[in-house]
Coordinates of C-alpha atoms and ligand atoms in Angstrom, one line a residue:
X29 CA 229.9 -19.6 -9.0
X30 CA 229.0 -17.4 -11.9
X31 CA 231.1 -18.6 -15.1
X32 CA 231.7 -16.1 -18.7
X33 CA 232.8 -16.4 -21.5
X34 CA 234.4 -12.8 -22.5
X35 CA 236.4 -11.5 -25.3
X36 CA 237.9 -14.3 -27.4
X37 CA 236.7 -16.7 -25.2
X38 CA 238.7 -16.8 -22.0
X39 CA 237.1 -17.3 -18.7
X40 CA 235.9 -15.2 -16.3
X41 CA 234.5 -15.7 -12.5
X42 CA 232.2 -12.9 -11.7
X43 CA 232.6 -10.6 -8.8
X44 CA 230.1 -9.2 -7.3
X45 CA 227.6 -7.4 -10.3
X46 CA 229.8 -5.3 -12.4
X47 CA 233.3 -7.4 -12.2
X48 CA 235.1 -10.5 -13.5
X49 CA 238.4 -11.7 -12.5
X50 CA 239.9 -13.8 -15.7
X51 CA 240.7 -16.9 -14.7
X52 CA 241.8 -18.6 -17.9
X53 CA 245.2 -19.0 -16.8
X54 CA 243.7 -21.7 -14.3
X55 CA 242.2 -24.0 -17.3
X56 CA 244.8 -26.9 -17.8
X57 CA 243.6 -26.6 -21.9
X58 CA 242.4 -22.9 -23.4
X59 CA 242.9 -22.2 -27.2
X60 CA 239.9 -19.3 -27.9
X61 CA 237.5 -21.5 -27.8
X62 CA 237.5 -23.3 -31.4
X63 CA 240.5 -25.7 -31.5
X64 CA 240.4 -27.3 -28.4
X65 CA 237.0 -27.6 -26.8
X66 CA 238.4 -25.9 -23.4
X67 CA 234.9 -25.2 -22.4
X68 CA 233.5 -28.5 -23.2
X69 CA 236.5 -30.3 -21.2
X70 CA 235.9 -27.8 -18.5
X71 CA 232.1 -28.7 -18.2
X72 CA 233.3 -32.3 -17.9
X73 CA 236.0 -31.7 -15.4
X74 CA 234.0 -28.7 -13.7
X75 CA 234.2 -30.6 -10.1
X76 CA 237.6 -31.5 -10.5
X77 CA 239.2 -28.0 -11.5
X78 CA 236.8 -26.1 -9.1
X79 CA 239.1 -25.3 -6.1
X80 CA 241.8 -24.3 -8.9
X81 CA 239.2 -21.7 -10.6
X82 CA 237.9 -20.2 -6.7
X83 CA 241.8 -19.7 -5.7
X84 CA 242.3 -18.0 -9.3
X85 CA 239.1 -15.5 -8.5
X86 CA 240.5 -14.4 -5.3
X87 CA 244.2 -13.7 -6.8
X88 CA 243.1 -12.8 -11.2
X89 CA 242.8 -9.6 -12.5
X90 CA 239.8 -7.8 -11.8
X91 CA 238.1 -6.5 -15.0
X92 CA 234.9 -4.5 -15.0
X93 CA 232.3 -6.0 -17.2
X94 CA 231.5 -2.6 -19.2
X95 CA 235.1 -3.8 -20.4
X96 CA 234.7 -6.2 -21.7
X97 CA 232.3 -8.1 -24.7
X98 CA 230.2 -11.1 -23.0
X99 CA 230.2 -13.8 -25.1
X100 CA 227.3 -17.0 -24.8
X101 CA 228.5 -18.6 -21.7
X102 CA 228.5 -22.0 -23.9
X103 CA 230.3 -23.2 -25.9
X104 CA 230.4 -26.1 -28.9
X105 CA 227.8 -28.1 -27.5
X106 CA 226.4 -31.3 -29.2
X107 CA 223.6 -30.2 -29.1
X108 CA 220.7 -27.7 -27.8
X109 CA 217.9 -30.1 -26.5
X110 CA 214.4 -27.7 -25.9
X111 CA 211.0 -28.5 -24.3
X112 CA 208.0 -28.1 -25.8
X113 CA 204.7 -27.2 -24.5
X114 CA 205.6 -27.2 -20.9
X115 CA 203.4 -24.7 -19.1
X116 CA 199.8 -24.9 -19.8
X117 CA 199.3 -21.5 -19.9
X118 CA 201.6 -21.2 -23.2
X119 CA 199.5 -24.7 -24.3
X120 CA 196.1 -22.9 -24.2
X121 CA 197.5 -19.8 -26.1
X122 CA 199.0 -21.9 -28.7
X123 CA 196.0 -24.0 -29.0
X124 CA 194.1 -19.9 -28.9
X125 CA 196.4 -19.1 -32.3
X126 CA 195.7 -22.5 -34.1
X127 CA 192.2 -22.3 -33.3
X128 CA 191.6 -26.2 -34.0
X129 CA 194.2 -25.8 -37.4
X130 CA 197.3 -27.1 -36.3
X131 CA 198.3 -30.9 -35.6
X132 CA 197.4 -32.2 -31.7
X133 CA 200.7 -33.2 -31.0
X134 CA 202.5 -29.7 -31.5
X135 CA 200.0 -29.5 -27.8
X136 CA 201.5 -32.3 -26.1
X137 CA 205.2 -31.9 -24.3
X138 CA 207.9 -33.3 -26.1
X139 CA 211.8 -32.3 -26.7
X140 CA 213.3 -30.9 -30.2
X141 CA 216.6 -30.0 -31.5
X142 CA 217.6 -25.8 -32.1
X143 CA 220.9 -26.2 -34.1
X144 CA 224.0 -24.9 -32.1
X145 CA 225.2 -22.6 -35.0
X146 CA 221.9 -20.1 -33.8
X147 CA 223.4 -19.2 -30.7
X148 CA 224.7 -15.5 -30.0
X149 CA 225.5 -13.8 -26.8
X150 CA 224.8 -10.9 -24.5
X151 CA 224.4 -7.5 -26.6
X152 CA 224.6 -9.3 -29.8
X153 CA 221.5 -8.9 -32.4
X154 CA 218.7 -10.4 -33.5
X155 CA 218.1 -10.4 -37.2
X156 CA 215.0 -11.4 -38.5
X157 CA 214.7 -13.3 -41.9
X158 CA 212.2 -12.4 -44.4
X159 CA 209.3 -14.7 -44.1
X160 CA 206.1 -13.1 -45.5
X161 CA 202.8 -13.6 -43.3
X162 CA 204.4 -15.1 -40.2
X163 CA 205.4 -13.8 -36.8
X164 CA 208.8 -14.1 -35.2
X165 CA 208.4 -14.5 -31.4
X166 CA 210.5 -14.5 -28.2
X167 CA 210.1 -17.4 -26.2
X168 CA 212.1 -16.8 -22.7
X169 CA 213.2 -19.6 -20.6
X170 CA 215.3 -21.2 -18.0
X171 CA 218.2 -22.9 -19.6
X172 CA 220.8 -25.8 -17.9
X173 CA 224.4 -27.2 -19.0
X174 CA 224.9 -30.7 -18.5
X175 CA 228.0 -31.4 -16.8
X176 CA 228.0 -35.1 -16.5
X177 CA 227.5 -37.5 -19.4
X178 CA 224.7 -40.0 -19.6
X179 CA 222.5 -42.1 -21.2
X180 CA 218.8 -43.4 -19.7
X181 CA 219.0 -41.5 -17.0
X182 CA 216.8 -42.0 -14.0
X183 CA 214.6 -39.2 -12.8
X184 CA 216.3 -39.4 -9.0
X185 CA 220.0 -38.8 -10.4
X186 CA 219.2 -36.1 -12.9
X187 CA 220.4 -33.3 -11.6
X188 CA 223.3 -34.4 -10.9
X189 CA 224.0 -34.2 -14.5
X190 CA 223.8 -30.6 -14.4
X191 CA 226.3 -28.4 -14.5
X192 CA 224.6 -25.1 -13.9
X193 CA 221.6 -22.8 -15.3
X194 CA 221.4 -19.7 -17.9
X195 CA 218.9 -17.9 -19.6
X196 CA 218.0 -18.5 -23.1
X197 CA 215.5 -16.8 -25.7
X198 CA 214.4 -19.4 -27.8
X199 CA 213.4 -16.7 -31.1
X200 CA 210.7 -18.8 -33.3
X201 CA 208.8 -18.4 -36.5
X202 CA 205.5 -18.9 -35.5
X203 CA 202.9 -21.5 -37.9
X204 CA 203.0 -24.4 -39.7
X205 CA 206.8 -26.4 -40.4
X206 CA 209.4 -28.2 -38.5
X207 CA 210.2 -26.8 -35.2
X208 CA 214.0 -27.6 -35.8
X209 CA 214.2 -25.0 -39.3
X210 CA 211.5 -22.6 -37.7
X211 CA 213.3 -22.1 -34.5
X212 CA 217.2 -22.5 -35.9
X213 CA 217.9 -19.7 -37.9
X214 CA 221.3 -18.0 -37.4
X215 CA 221.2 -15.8 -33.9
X216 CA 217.8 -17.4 -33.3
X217 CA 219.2 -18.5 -29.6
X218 CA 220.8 -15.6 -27.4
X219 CA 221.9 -17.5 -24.5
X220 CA 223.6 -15.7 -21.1
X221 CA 224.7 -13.8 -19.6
X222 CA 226.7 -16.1 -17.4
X223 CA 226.4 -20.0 -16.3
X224 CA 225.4 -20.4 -12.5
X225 CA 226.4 -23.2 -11.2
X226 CA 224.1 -25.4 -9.9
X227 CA 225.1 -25.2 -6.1
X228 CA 224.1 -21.0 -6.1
X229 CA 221.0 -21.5 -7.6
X230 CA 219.1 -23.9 -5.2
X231 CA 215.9 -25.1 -6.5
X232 CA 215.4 -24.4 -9.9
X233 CA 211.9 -25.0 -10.1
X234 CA 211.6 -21.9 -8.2
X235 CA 212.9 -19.0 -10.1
X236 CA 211.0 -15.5 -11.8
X237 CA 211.4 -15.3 -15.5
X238 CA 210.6 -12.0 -17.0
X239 CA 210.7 -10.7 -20.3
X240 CA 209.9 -7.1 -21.6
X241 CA 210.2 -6.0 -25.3
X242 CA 211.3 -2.5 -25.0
X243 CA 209.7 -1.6 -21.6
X244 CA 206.6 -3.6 -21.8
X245 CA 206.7 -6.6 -19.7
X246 CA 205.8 -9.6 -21.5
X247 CA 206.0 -12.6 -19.8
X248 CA 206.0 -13.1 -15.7
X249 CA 206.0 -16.1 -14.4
X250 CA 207.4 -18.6 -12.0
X251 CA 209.6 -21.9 -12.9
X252 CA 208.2 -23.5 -10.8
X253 CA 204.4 -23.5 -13.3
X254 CA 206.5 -26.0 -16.0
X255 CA 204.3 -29.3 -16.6
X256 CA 207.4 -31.6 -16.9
X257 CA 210.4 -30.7 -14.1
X258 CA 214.0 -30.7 -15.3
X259 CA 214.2 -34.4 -13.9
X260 CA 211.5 -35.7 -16.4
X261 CA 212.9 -34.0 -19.0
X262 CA 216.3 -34.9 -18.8
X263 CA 215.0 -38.9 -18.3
X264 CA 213.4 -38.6 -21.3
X265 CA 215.8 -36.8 -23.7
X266 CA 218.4 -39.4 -21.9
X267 CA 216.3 -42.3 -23.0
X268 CA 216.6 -40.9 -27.4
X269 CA 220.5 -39.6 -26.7
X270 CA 223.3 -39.5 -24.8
X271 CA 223.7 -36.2 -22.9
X272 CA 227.2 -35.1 -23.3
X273 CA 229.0 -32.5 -20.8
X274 CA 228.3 -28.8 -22.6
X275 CA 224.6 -29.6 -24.1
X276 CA 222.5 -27.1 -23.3
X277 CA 218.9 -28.2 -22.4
X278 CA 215.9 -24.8 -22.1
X279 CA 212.9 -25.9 -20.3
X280 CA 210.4 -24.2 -22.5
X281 CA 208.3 -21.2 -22.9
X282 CA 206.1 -19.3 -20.2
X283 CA 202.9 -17.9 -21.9
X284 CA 203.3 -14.8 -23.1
X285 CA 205.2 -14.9 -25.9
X286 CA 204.7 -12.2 -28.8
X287 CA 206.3 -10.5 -32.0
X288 CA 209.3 -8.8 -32.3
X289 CA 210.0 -6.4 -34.9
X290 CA 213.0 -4.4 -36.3
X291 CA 214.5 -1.9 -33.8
X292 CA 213.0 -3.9 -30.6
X293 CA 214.9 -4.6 -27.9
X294 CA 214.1 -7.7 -25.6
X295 CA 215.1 -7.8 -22.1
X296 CA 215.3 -10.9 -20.1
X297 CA 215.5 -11.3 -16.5
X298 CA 215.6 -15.2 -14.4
X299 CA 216.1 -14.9 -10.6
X300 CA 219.9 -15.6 -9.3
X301 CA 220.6 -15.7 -12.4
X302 CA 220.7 -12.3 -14.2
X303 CA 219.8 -9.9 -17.0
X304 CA 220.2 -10.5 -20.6
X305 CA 219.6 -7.6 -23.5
X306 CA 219.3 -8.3 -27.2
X307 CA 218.2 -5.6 -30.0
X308 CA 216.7 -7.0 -32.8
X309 CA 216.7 -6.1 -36.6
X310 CA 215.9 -6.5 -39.8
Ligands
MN403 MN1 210.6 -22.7 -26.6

């Protein structure tokens, strides 16, 4: 099942590429998103209210997506958990940049916060702060939701604690300083265009990711290249915090990443998943 969020927040199913049916009338809670966590009790629930939301796609209104405004198919989460250095290829062009300068552990996989107030959604812009001398960049990657909560998670039940997978461009200013402030500006974390649900995607570690900056393709490469696999990585986030239903987890950057500049517009594609188009700006 392909979940959006649409409009002020209600809740559509998609139907085939260029539909939705809204089927917020079948969510036992839905206030537009900020009041009363819908989404977030939905991501919880998702297995529960599942056979409610497939009988409300077959009978809901049908609304054509170029209708309607596609808004980040998350929602309030705790947190947004990303990995670091997790295809080597990325590693040795990072390492290429630094030439020698910068610290060994920014080399060595780990996890890091983004703060949840950078997210935007499909369509929505880019805008780059003023920071003399350094380069913004797009990072593309695969992105999951965790459904289930848990803490010190074992690698051999992690996926169960995922609800399904997105796309997210994780937008960084590139050199020296904390990952959290260079990587969390405001709309620093288009996210979308819909949530996939884990059973329609199949093995995630085997996926395309694409990325072209206006129509030069910028980064190709297969999910299944990433050093650590989602289980490792959600084992070892588990084992700092708890992972609540609605975090959002990205898996890291392919190599490939480069600058984006005003007027750009960055196109991201992931396998079974879909398309998601951001202009940037000034
Ligand atoms: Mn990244």
């Amino acid at each position: 099942m392909k979940l959006a969020l649409f409009d002020d927040y209600r809740l559509g199913v998609l139907r085939g590429d260029d539909h939705l049916v809204d089927v917020t009338g079948a969510l036992p809670h839905w206030d537009n998103g900020y009041a009363a966590n819908f989404w977030l009790r939905l991501c919880h629930d998702f297995d529960a209210l599942r056979p409610r939301l497939e009988q409300a796609a077959l009978d809901g209104q049908v609304v054509a997506l170029s209708g309607v405004r596609l808004r980040a198919p998350v929602l309030n989460p705790s947190k947004i958990l990303a990995a670091a250095s997790n295809y080597g290829e990325h590693r040795a062009e990072m390492a290429a940049r630094s030439a020698g300068a910068s610290a060994s552990w920014l080399q060595d996989f780990d996890v890091f916060l983004k703060a949840p107030s950078s997210i935007i959604g499909p369509g929505d812009t880019v805008y780059l702060p003023d920071v003399p001398g350094r380069e913004i960049h797009h990072e593309s990657e695969l992105a999951f939701v965790i459904g289930r909560q848990g803490k010190n998670i074992p690698e051999e039940r992690a996926l169960e604690h995922v609800l399904g997978y997105t796309i997210l461009i994780d937008v960084t200013v590139r050199g020296d300083g904390d990952r959290s402030r260079r990587k969390s500006y405001d709309s620093f974390t288009p996210i979308g265009p819909y949530l996939v649900t884990a059973d329609e995607i199949g093995d995630p570690h085997n996926l395309r990711i694409e990325l072209w900056v206006n129509d030069q393709k910028r980064q190709d490469v297969n999910s299944g290249d990433m050093l650590v696999r989602i289980p490792g990585m959600i084992a070892y986030a588990s084992r700092v915090m708890t992972l609540y239903p609605g975090d959002v987890f990205t898996t890291g950057s392919p190599p490939g990443v480069g600058k984006i500049e005003d007027g750009d517009t960055m196109v991201t594609q992931i396998e079974r998943i879909g398309r998601l188009t951001n202009p940037v700006q000034r």
